[in-house]
Coordinates of C-alpha atoms and ligand atoms in Angstrom, one line a residue:
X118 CA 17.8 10.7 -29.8
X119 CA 18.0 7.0 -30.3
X120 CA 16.4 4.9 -27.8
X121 CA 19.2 4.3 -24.8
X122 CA 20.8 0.9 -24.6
X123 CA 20.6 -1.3 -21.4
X124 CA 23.6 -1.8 -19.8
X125 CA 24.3 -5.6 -19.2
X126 CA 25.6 -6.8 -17.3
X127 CA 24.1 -4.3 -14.8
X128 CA 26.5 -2.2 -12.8
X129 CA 24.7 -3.5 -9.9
X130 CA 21.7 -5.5 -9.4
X131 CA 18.6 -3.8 -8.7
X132 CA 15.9 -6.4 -8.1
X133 CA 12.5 -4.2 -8.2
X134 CA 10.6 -1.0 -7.0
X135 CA 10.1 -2.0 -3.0
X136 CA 8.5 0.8 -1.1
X137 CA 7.2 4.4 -1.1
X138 CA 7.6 6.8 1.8
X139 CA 4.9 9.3 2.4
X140 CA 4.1 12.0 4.9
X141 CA 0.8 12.8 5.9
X142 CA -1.0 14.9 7.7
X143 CA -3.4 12.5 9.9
X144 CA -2.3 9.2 10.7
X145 CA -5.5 7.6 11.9
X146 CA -7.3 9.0 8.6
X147 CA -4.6 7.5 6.4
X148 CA -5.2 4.1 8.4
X149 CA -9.1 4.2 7.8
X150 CA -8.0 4.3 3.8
X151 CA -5.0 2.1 3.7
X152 CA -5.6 -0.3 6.2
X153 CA -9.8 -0.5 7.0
X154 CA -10.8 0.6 3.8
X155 CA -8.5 -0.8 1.1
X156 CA -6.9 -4.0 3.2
X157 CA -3.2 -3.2 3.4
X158 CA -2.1 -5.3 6.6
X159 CA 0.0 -3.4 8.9
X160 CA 3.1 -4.7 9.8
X161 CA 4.5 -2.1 12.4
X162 CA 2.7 1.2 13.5
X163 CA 3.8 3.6 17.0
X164 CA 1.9 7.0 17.0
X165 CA 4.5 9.1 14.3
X166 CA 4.4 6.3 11.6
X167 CA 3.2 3.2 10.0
X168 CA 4.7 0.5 7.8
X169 CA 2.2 -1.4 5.8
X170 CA 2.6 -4.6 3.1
X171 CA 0.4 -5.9 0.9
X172 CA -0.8 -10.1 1.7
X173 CA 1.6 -11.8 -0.7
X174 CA 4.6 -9.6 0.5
X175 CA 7.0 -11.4 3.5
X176 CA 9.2 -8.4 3.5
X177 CA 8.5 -5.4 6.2
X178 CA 6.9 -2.5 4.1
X179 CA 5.8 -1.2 1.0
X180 CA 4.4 1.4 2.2
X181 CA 5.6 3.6 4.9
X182 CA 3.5 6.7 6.2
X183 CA 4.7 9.2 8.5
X184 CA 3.0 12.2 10.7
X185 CA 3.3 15.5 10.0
X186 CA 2.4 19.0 10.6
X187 CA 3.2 20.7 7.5
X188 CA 2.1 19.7 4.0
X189 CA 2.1 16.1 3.2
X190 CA 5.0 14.7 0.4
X191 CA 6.7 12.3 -1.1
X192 CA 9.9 11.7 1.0
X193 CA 11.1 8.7 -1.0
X194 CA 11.0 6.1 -3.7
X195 CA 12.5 2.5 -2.7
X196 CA 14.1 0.3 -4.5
X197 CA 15.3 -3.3 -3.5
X198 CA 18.9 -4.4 -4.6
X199 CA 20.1 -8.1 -4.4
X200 CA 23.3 -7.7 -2.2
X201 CA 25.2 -5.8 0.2
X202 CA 28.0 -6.0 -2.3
X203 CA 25.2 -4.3 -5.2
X204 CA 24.8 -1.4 -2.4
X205 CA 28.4 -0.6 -2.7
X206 CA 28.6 -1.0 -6.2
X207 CA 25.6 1.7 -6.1
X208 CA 27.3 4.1 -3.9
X209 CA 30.2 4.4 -6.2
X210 CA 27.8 4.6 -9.4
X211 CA 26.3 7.4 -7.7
X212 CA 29.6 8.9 -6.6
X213 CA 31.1 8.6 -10.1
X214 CA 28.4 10.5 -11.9
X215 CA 28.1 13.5 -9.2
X216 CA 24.9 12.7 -8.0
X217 CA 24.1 12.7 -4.0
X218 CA 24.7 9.0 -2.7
X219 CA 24.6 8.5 1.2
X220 CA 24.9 5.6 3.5
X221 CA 22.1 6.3 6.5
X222 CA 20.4 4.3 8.9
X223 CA 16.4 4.0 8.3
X224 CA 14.1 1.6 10.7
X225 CA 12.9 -1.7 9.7
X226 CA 15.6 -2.4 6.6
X227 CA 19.0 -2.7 6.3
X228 CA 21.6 -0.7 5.5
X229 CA 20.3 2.0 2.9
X230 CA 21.5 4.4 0.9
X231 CA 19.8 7.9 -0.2
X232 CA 20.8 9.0 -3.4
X233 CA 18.9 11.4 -5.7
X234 CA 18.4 10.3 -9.6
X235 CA 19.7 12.1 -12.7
X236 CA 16.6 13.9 -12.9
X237 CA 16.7 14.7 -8.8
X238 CA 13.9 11.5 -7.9
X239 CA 15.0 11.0 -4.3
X240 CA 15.1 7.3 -3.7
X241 CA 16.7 4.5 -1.1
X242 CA 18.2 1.3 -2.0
X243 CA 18.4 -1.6 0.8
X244 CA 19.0 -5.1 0.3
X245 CA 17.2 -6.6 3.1
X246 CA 14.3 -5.6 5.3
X247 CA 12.7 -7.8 8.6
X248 CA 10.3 -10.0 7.6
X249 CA 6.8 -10.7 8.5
X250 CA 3.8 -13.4 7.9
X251 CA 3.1 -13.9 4.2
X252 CA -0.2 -13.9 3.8
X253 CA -1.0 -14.9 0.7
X254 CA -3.1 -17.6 2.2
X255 CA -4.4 -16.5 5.2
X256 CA -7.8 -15.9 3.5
X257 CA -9.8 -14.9 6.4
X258 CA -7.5 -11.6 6.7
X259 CA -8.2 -10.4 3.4
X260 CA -10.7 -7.2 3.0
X261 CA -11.0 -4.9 1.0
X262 CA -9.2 -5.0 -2.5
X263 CA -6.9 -7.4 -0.8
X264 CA -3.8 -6.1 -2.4
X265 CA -1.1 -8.2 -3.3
X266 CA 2.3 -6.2 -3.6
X267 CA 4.0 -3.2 -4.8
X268 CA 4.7 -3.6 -8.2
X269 CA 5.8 0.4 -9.6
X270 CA 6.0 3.9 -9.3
X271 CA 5.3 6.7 -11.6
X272 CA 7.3 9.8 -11.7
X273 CA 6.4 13.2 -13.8
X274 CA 9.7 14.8 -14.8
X275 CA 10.2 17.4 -17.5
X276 CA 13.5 14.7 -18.5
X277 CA 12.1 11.9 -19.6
X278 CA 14.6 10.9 -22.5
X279 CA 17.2 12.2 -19.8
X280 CA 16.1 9.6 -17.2
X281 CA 15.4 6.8 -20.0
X282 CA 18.8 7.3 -20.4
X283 CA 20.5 6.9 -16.9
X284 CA 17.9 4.4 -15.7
X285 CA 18.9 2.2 -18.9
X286 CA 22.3 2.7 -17.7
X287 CA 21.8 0.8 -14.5
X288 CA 20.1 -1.5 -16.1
X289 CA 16.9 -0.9 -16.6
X290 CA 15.3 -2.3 -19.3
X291 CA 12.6 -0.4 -21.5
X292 CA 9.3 -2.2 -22.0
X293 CA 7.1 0.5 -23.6
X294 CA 7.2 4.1 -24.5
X295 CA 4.6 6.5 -26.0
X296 CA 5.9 8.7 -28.7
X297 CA 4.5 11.6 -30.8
X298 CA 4.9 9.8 -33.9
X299 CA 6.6 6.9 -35.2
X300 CA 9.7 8.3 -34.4
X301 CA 12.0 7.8 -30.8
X302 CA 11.0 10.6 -29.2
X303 CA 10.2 9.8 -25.6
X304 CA 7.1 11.2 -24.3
X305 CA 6.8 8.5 -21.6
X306 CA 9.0 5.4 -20.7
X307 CA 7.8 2.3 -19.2
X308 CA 11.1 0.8 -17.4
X309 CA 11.7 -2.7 -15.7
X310 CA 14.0 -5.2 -13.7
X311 CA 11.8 -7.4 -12.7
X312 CA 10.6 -8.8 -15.5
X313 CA 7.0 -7.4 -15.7
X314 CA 6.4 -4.3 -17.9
X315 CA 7.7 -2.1 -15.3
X316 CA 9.3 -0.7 -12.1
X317 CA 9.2 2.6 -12.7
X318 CA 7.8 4.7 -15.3
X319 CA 8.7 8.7 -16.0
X320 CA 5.8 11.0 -17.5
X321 CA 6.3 14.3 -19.1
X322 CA 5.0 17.4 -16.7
X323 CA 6.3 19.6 -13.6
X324 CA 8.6 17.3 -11.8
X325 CA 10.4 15.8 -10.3
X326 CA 7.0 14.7 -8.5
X327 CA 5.5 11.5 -7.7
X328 CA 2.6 10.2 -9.8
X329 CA 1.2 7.0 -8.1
X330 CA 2.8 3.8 -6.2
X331 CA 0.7 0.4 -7.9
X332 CA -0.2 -2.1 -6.0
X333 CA -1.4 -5.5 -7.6
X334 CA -4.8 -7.3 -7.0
X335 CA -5.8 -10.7 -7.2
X336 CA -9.1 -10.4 -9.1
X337 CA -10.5 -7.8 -11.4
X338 CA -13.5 -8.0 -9.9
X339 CA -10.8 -6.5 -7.1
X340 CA -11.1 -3.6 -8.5
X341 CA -14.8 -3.1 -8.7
X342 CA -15.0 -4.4 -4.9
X343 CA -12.7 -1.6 -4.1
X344 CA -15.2 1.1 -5.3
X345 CA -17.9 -0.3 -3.6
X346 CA -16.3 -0.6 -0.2
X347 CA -14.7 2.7 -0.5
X348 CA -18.1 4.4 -1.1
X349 CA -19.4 2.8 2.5
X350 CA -15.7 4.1 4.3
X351 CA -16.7 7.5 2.7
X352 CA -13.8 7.5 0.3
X353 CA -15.9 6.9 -2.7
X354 CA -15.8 10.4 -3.6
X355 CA -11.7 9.6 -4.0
X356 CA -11.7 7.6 -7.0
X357 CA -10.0 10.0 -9.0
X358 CA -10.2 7.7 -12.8
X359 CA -11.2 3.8 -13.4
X360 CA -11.7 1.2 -13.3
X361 CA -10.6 1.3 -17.1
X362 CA -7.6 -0.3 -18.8
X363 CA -4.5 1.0 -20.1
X364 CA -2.9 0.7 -23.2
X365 CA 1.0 0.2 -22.2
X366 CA 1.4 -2.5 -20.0
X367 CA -2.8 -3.7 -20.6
X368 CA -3.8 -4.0 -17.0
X369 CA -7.2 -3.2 -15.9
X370 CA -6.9 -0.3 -12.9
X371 CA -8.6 2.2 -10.8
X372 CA -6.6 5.2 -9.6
X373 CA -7.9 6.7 -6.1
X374 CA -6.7 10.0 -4.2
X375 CA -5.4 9.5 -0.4
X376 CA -6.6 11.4 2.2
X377 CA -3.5 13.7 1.8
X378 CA -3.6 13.5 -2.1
X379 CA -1.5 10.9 -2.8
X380 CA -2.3 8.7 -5.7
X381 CA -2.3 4.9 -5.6
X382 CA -3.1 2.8 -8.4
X383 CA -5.0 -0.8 -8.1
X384 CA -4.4 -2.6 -10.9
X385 CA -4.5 -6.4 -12.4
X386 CA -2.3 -7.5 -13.8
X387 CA 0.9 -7.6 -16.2
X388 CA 2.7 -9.6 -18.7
X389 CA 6.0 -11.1 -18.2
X390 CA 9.0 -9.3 -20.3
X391 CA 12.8 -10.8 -19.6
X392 CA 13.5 -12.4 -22.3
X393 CA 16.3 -10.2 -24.9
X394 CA 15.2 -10.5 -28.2
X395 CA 11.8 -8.4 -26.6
X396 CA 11.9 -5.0 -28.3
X397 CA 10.5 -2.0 -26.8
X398 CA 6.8 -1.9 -27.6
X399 CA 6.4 1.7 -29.5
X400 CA 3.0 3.9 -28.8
X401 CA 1.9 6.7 -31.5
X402 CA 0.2 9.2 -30.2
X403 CA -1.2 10.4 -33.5
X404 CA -2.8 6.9 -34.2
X405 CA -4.0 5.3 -30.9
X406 CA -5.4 6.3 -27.6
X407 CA -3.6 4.5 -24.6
X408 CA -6.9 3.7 -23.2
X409 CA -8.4 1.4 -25.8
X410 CA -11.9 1.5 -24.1
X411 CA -13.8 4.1 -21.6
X412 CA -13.3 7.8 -21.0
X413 CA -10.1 9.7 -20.3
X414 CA -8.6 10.1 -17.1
X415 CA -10.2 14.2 -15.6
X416 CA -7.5 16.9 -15.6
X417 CA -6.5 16.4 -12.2
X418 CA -4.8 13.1 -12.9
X419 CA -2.6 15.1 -15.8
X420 CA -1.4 17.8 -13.2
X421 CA -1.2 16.6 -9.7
X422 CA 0.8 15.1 -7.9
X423 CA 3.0 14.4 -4.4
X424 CA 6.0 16.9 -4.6
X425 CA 9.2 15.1 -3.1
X426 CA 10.2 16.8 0.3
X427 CA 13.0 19.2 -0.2
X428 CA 13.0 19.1 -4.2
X429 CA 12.0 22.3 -6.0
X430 CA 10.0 20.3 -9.3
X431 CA 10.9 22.2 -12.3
X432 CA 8.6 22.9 -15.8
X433 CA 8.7 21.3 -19.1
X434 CA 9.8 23.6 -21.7
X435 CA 6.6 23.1 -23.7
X436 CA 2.8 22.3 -21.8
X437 CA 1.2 19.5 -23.7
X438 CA -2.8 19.6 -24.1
X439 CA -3.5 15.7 -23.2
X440 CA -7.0 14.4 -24.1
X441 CA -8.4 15.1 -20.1
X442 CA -12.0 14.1 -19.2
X443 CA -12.7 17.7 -19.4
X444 CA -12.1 18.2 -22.9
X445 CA -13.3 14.8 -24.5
X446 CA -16.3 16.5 -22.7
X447 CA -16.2 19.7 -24.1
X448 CA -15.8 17.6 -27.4
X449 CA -17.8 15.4 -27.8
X450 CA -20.5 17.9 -26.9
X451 CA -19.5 21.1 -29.6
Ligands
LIG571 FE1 0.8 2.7 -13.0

């Protein structure tokens, strides 16, 4: 398969990944992380659910975390559009390809619609949402690993060339992609609108499931404060790989584990990517690692993740065998 082309103009304008809706099974434990621990700044909260933002964002949430009583999941993905008009456009895309596409009403953002990606990904787009004190420079708020903003999701799926393929044709614009070889296969896709490496990125394995929202930091030493003030909330024990850097996309990240499982990534920081001469940067398997320094992420990053709410996540036809801490181990040590 040849590496999908990006439609442009875009059939409507998606402006960037915006939100992530989880459920969870105790609020005020998910506030100790989110908010106490890590520094997310609430922004609305009642007993059944709380909408949190990171300190540069204005708009209402990025993160919205709801009570439950059965097992905590991934309701949604969100992603901003620019107009009302680009919501209607969407509908129809939607419409025309068979997909679900509904109009519903959701608190705190505009008019949104649910629609469910070629690969089943639920997600929302909305154009607006309230706003809210920016706090970029409101320094005596900041705790934590003082994150900045959402900046992407990751999302296993046993499609990825299939979901290259329809988020290219809305306009998404690949930035990287790891391949077997030095061929086009597409092992994983790194996908943008923004014009940073990416918005969202799919990964082969069980899906549809949801890998990790990322949330920028200002500093990298953010990253190393994050450890240390997560080990005196008692969530030390939840940094699940990190602080390393990647490969695709080069930031420097730590990935920790919710109290419900969920998986955020911290990370700083990206390149900028608009300009369209940029090719797609092309990662071989066979002849690098995608960490170019420190040990691979444990087994548990490969194979978990938040199942969406009401989507049965289907297998890939073939199971890889990814270089996991367990067996760089078992290696190294033979
Ligand atoms: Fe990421």
């Amino acid at each position: 398969m040849a590496i999908p082309v990006t439609a442009y103009p875009a059939p409507f304008n998606t402006t960037r990944a915006s939100h992530v809706v989880l459920s969870v099974k105790d609020l005020a434990k998910s506030r100790a992380f989110y908010v106490d621990c890590f520094g997310f700044a609430v922004s609305d909260e009642d007993s059944k659910t709380l909408y949190l933002r990171g300190v540069e964002e204005a708009c209402h949430h990025s993160i919205v975390l709801k009570q439950t009583s059965g097992e905590p999941k991934a309701e949604r993905v969100g992603m901003r559009v620019y107009t009302e008009e680009d919501l209607d456009k969407a509908m129809h895309l939607f419409e025309q390809a068979g997909l679900p596409a509904k109009f519903v009403e959701v608190p705190n953002q505009g008019r949104t619609l649910h629609v469910s990606d070629a690969v089943g990904t639920p997600l929302e787009f909305c154009a607006t949402q309230p706003t809210r004190p920016r706090l970029v420079v409101q320094f005596e708020k900041h705790h934590g690993a003082c994150p900045l903003r959402i900046d992407h999701f990751q999302i296993l799926t046993p499609e990825v060339p299939k979901a290259c393929e329809f988020y290219a044709s809305l306009g998404f614009r690949l930035s990287e992609f790891i391949s077997p070889d030095d061929s086009d296969t597409l092992l994983f896709v790194f996908m943008q609108r923004k014009g940073n490496p990416h918005d969202i990125v799919f990964a082969g394995g069980r899906g549809p499931r949801l890998h990790h929202a990322a949330f920028a930091v200002p500093e990298t030493s953010s990253l190393m404060q994050a450890c240390d003030i997560a080990s005196r909330h008692g969530f030390g024990g939840n940094l699940e790989s990190g602080p390393g850097r990647h490969g695709p996309g080069h930031a420097l990240f730590t990935y920790f584990r919710d109290p419900d499982g969920h998986r955020i990534e911290l990370f700083n920081t990206h390149y900028q990517m608009m300009d369209i001469e940029n090719e797609p940067v092309r990662w071989n398997l066979q002849k690098i690692t995608t960490r170019p320094w420190g040990f691979p992420p444990q087994r548990s990053w490969f194979e978990q993740a938040s199942v969406f709410d009401g989507v049965e996540p289907k297998d890939p036809a073939h199971k890889g065998n990814p270089m996991t801490l367990e067996r760089f181990m078992l290696e190294k040590s033979a």
